[in-house]
JSON list of C-alpha atoms in Angstrom, two decimals:
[
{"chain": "H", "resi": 23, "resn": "UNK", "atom": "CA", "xyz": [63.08, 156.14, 93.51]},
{"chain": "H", "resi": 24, "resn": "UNK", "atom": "CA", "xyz": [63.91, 159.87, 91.77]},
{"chain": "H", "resi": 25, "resn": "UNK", "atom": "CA", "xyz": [61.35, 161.16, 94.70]},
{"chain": "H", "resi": 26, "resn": "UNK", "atom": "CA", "xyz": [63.24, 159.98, 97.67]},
{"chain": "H", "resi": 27, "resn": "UNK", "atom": "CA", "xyz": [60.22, 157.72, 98.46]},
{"chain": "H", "resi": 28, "resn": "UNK", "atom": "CA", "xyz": [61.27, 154.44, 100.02]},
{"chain": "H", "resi": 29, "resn": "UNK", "atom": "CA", "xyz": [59.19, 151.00, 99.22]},
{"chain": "H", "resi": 30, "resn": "UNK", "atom": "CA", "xyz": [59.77, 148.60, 101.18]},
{"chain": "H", "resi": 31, "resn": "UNK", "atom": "CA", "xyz": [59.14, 145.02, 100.01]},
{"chain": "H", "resi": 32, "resn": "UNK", "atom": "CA", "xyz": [59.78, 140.87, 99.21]},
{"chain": "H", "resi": 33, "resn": "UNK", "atom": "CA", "xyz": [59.57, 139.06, 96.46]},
{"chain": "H", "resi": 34, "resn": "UNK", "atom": "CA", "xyz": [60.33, 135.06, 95.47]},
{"chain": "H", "resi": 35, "resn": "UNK", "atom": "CA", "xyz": [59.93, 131.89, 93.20]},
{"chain": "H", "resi": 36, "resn": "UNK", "atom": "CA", "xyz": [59.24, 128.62, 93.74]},
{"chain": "H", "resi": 37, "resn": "UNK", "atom": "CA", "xyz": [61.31, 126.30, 91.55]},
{"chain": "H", "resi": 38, "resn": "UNK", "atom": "CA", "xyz": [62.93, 122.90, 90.92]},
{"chain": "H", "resi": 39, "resn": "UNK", "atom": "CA", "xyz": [65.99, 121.68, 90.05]},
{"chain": "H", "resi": 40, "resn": "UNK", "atom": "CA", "xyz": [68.65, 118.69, 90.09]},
{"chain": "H", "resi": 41, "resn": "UNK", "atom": "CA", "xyz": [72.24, 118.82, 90.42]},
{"chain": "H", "resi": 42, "resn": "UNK", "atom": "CA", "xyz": [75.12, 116.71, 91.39]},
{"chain": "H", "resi": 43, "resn": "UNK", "atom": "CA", "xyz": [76.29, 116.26, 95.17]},
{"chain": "H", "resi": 44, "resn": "UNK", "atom": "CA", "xyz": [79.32, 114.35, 95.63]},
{"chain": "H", "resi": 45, "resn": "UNK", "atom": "CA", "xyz": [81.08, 114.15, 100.10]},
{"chain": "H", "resi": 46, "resn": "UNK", "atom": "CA", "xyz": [82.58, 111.62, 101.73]},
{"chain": "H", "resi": 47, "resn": "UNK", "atom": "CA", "xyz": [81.48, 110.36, 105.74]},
{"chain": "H", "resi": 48, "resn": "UNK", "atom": "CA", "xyz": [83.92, 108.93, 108.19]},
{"chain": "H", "resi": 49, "resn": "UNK", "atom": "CA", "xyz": [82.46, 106.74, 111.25]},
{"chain": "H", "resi": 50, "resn": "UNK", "atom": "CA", "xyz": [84.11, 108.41, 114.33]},
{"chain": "H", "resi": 51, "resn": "UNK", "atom": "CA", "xyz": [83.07, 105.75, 117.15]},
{"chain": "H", "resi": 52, "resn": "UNK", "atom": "CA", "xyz": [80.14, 103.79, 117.23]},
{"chain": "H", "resi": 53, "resn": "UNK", "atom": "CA", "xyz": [77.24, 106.34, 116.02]},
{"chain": "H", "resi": 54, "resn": "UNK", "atom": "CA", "xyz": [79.07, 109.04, 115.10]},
{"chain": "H", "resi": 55, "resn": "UNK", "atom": "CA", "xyz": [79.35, 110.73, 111.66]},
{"chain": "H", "resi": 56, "resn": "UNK", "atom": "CA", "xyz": [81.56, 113.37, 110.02]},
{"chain": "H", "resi": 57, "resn": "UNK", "atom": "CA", "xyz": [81.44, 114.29, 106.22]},
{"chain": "H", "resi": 58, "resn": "UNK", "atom": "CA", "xyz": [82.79, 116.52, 103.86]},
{"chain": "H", "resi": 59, "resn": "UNK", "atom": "CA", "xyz": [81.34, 117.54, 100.36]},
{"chain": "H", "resi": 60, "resn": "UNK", "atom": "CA", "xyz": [79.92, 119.65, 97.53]},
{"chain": "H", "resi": 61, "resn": "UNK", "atom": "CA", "xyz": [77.36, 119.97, 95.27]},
{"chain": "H", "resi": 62, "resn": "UNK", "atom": "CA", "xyz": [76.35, 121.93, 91.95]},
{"chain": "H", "resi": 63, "resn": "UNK", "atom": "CA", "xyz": [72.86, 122.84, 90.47]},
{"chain": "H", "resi": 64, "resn": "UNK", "atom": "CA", "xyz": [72.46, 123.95, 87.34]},
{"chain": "H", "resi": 65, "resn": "UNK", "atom": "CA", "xyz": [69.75, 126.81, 87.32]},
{"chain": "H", "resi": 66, "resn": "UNK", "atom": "CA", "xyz": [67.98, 129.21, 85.06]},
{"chain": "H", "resi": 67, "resn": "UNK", "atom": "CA", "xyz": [64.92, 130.74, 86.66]},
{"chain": "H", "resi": 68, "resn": "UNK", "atom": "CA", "xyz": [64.02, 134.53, 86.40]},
{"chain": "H", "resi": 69, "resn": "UNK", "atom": "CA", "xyz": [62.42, 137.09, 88.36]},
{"chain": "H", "resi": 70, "resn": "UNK", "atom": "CA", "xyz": [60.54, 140.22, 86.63]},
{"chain": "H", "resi": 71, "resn": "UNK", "atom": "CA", "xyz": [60.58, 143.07, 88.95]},
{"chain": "H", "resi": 72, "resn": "UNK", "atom": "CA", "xyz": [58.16, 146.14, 88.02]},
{"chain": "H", "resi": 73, "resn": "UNK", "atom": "CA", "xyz": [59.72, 149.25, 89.18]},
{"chain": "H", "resi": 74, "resn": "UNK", "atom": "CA", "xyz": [57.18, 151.75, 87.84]},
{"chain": "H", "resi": 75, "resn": "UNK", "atom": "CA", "xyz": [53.95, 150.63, 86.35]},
{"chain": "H", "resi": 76, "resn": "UNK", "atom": "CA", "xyz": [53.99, 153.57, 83.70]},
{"chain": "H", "resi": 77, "resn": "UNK", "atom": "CA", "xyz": [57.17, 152.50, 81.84]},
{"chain": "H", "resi": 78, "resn": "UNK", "atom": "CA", "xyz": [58.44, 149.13, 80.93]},
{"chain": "H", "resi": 79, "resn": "UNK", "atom": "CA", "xyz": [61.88, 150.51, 80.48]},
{"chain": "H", "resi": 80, "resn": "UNK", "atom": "CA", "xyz": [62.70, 150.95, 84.28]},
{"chain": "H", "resi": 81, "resn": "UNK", "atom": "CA", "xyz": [61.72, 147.37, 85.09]},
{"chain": "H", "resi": 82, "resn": "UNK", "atom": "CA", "xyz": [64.60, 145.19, 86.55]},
{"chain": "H", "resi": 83, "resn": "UNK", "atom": "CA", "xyz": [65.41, 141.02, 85.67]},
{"chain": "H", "resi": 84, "resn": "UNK", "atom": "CA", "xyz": [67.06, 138.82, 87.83]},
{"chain": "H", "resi": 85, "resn": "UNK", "atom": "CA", "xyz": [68.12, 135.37, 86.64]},
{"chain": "H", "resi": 86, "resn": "UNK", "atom": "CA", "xyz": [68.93, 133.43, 88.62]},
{"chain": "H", "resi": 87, "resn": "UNK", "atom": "CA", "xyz": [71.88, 130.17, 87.37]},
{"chain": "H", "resi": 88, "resn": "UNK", "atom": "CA", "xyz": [73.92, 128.42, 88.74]},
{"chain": "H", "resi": 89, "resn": "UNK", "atom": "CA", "xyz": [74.79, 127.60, 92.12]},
{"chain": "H", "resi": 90, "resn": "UNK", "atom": "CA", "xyz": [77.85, 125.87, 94.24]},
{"chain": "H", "resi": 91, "resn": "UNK", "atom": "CA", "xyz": [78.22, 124.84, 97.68]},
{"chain": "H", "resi": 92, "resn": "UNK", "atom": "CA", "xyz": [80.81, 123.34, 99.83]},
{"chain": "H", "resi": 93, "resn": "UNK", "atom": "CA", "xyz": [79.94, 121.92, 103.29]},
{"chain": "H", "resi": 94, "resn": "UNK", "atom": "CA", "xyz": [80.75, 119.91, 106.58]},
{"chain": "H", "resi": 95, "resn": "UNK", "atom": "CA", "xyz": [78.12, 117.63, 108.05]},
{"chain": "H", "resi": 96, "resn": "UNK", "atom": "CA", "xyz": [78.20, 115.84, 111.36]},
{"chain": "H", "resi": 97, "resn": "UNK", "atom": "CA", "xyz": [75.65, 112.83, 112.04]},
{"chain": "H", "resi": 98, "resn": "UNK", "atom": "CA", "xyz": [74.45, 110.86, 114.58]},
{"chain": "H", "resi": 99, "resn": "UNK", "atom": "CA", "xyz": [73.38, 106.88, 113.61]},
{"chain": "H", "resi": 100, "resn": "UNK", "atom": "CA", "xyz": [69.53, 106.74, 114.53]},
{"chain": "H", "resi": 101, "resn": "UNK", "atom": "CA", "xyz": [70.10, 102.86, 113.13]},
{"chain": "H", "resi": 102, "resn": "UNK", "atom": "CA", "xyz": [72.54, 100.77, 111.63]},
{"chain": "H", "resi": 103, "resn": "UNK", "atom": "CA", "xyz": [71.50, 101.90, 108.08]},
{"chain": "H", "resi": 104, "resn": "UNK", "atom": "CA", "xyz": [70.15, 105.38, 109.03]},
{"chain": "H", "resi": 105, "resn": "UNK", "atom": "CA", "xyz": [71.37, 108.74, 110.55]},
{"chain": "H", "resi": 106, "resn": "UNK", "atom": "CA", "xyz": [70.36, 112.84, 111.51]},
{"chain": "H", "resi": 107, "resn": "UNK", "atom": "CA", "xyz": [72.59, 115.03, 110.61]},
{"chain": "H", "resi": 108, "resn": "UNK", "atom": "CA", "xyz": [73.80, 118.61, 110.28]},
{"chain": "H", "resi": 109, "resn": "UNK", "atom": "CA", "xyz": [75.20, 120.39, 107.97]},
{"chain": "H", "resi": 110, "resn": "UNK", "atom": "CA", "xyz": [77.25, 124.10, 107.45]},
{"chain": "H", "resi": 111, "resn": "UNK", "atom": "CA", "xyz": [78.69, 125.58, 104.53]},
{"chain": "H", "resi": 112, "resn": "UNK", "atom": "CA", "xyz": [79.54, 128.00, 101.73]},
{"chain": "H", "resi": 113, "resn": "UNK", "atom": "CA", "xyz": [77.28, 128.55, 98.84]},
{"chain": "H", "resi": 114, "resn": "UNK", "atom": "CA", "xyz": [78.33, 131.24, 95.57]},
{"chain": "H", "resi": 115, "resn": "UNK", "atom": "CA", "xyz": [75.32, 131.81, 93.16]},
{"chain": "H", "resi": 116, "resn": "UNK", "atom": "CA", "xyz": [75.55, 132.76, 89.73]},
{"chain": "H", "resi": 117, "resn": "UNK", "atom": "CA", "xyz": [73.12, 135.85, 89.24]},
{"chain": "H", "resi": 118, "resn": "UNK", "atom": "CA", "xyz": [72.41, 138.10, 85.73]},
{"chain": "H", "resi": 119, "resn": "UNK", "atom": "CA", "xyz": [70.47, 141.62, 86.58]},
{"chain": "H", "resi": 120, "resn": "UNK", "atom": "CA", "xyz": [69.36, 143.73, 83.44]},
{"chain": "H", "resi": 121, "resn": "UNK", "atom": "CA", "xyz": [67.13, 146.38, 82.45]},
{"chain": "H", "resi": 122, "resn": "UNK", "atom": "CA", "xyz": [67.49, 149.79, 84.40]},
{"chain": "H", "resi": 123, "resn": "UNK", "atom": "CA", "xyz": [70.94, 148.89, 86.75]},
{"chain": "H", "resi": 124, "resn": "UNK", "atom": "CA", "xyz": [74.19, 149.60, 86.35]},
{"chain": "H", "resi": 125, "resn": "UNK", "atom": "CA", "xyz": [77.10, 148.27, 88.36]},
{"chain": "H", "resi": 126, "resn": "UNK", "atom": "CA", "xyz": [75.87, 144.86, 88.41]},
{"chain": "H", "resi": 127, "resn": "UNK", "atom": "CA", "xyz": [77.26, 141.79, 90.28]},
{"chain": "H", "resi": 128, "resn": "UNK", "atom": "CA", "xyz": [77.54, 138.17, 88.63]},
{"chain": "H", "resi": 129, "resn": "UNK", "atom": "CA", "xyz": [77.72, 136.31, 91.79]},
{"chain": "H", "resi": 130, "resn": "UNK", "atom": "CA", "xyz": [76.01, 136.09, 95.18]},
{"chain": "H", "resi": 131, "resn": "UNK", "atom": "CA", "xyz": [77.72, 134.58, 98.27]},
{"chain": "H", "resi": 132, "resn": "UNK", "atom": "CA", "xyz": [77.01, 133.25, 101.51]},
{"chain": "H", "resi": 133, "resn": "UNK", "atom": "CA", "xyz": [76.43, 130.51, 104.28]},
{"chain": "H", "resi": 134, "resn": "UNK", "atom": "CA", "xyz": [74.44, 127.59, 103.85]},
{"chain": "H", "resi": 135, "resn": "UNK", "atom": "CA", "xyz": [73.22, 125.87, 107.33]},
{"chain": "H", "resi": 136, "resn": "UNK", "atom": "CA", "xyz": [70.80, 122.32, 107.23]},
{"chain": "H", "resi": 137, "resn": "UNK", "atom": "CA", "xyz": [69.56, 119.87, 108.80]},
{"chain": "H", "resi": 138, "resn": "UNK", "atom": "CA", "xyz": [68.23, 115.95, 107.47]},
{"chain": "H", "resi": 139, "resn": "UNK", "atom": "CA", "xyz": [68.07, 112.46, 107.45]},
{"chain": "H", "resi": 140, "resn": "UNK", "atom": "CA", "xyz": [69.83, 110.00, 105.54]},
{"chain": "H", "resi": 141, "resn": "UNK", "atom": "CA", "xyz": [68.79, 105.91, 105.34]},
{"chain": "H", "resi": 142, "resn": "UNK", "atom": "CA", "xyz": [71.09, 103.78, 103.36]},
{"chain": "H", "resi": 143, "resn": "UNK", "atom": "CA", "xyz": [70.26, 100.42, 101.71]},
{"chain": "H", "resi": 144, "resn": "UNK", "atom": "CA", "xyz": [72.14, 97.11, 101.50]},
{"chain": "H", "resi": 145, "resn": "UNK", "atom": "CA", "xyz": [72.60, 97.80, 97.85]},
{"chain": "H", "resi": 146, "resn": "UNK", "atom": "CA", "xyz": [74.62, 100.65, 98.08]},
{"chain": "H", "resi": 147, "resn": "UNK", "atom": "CA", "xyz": [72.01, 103.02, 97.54]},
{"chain": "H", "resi": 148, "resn": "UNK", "atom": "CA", "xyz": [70.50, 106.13, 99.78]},
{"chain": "H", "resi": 149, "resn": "UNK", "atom": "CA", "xyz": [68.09, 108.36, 100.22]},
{"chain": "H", "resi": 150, "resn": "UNK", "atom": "CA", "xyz": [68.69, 112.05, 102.03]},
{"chain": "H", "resi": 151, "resn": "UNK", "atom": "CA", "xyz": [66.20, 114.58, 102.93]},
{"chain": "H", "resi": 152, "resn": "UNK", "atom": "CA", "xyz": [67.25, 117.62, 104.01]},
{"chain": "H", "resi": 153, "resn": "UNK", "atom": "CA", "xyz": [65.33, 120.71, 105.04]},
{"chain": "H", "resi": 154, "resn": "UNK", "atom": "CA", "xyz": [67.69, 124.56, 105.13]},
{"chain": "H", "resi": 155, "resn": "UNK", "atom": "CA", "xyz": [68.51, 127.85, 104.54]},
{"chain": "H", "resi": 156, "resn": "UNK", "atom": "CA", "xyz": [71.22, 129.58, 102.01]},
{"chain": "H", "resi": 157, "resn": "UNK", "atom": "CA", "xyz": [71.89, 133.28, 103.58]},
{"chain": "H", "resi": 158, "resn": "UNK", "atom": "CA", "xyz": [73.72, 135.73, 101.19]},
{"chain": "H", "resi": 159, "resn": "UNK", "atom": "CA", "xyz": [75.60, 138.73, 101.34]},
{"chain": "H", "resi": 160, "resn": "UNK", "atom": "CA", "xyz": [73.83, 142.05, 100.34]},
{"chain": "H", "resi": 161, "resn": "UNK", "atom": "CA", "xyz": [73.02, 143.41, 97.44]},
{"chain": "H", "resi": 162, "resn": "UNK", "atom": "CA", "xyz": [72.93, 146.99, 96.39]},
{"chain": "H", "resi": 163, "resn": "UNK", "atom": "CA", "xyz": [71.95, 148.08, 92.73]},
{"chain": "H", "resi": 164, "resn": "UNK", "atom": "CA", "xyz": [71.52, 151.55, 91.14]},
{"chain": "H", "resi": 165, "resn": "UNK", "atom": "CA", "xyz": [69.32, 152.92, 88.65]},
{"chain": "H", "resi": 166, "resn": "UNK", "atom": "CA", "xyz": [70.97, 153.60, 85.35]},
{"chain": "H", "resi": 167, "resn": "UNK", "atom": "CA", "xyz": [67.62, 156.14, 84.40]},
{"chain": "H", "resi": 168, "resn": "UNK", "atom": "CA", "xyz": [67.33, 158.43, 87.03]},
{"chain": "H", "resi": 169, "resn": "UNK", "atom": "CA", "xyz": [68.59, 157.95, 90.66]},
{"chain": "H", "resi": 170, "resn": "UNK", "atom": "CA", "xyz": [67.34, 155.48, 92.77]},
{"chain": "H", "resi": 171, "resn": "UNK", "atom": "CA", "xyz": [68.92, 152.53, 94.23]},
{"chain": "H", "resi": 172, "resn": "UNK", "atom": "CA", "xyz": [67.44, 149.25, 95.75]},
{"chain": "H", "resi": 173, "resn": "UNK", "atom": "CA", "xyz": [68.95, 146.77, 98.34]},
{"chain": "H", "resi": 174, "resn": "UNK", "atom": "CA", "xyz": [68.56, 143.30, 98.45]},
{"chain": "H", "resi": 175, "resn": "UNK", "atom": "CA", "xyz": [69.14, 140.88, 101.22]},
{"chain": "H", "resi": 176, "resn": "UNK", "atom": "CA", "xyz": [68.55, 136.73, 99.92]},
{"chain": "H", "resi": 177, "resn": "UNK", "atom": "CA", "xyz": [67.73, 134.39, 101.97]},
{"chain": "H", "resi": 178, "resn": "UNK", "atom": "CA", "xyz": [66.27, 131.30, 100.15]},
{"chain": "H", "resi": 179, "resn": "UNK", "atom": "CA", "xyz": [64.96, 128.62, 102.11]},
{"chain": "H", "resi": 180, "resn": "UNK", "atom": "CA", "xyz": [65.26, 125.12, 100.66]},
{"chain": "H", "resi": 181, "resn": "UNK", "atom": "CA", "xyz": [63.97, 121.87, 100.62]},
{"chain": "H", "resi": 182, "resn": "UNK", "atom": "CA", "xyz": [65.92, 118.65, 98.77]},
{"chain": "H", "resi": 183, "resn": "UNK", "atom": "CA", "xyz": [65.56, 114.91, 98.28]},
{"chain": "H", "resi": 184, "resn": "UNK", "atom": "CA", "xyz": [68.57, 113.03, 97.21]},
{"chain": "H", "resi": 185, "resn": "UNK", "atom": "CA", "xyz": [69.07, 109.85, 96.04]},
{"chain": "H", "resi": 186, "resn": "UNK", "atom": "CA", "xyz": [72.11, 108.62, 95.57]},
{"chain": "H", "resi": 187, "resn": "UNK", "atom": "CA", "xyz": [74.82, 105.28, 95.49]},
{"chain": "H", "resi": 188, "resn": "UNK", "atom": "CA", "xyz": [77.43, 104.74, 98.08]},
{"chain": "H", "resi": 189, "resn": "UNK", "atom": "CA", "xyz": [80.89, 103.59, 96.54]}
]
């Protein structure tokens, strides 16, 4: 802040969204799995932060949109019509800060590492759920009112069901 103090502190939302996944596996041997794919969510969440409790002008907004991700996944067969797997990737996250910053970024990037299960049905159809964690680069912002800046380091742990039809 203009003192010099530091704060220290976290903050978070819980929310929900869908998107579109589309990948591709290839059987390598008998219970073997490697895949390939991407996904997009469409987001629009926001987070109010209160920098100084005496005047709503310094407060900060992030919104948070949307959000791509390319990955590799390797699986293991845990039944004919059912597998673990793994999964690593890149992830870019569309981001809008406003109130008392200047020098803002519009985009956020990073890894994305998971892990889940997949079971697929004679139909065609599956259903994937898969536990993991995006980790993104740093963020520094300054204080357009007085000096001050603030550093923020995301790491958003996830949680997704899919379900989906094999083509």
């Amino acid at each position: 802040n203009s003192n010099n103090n530091v704060s220290n502190g976290s903050l978070g939302k819980v929310y929900g969204t869908v998107g579109l996944d589309l990948g591709w596996n290839l059987p390598i041997g008998g219970n073997f799995v490697l895949g390939i794919g991407g996904s997009w969510k469409p987001a629009n969440q926001t987070v109010s932060i209160d920098v100084d409790s005496d005047a709503a002008d310094h407060d900060i907004t992030l919104k948070v949109k949307d959000s791509m991700q390319g990955y590799l996944s390797a699986g293991v067969s845990t039944s004919e019509n059912a597998m673990t797997y793994v999964k690593f990737g890149y992830v870019e996250q569309d981001i809008a800060l406003s109130g008392d910053v200047k020098n803002t970024p519009t985009k956020l990037s990073g890894w994305i590492a998971g892990f889940g299960t997949q079971a697929l049905f004679e139909s065609g159809a599956f259903f994937r759920t898969e536990l993991g964690v995006e980790n993104y680069e740093k963020l520094d912002v300054d204080k357009s009112s007085t000096t001050g800046s603030a550093s923020l380091d995301p790491l958003v742990a996830y949680g997704g069901v899919t379900l989906g039809y094999r083509f």
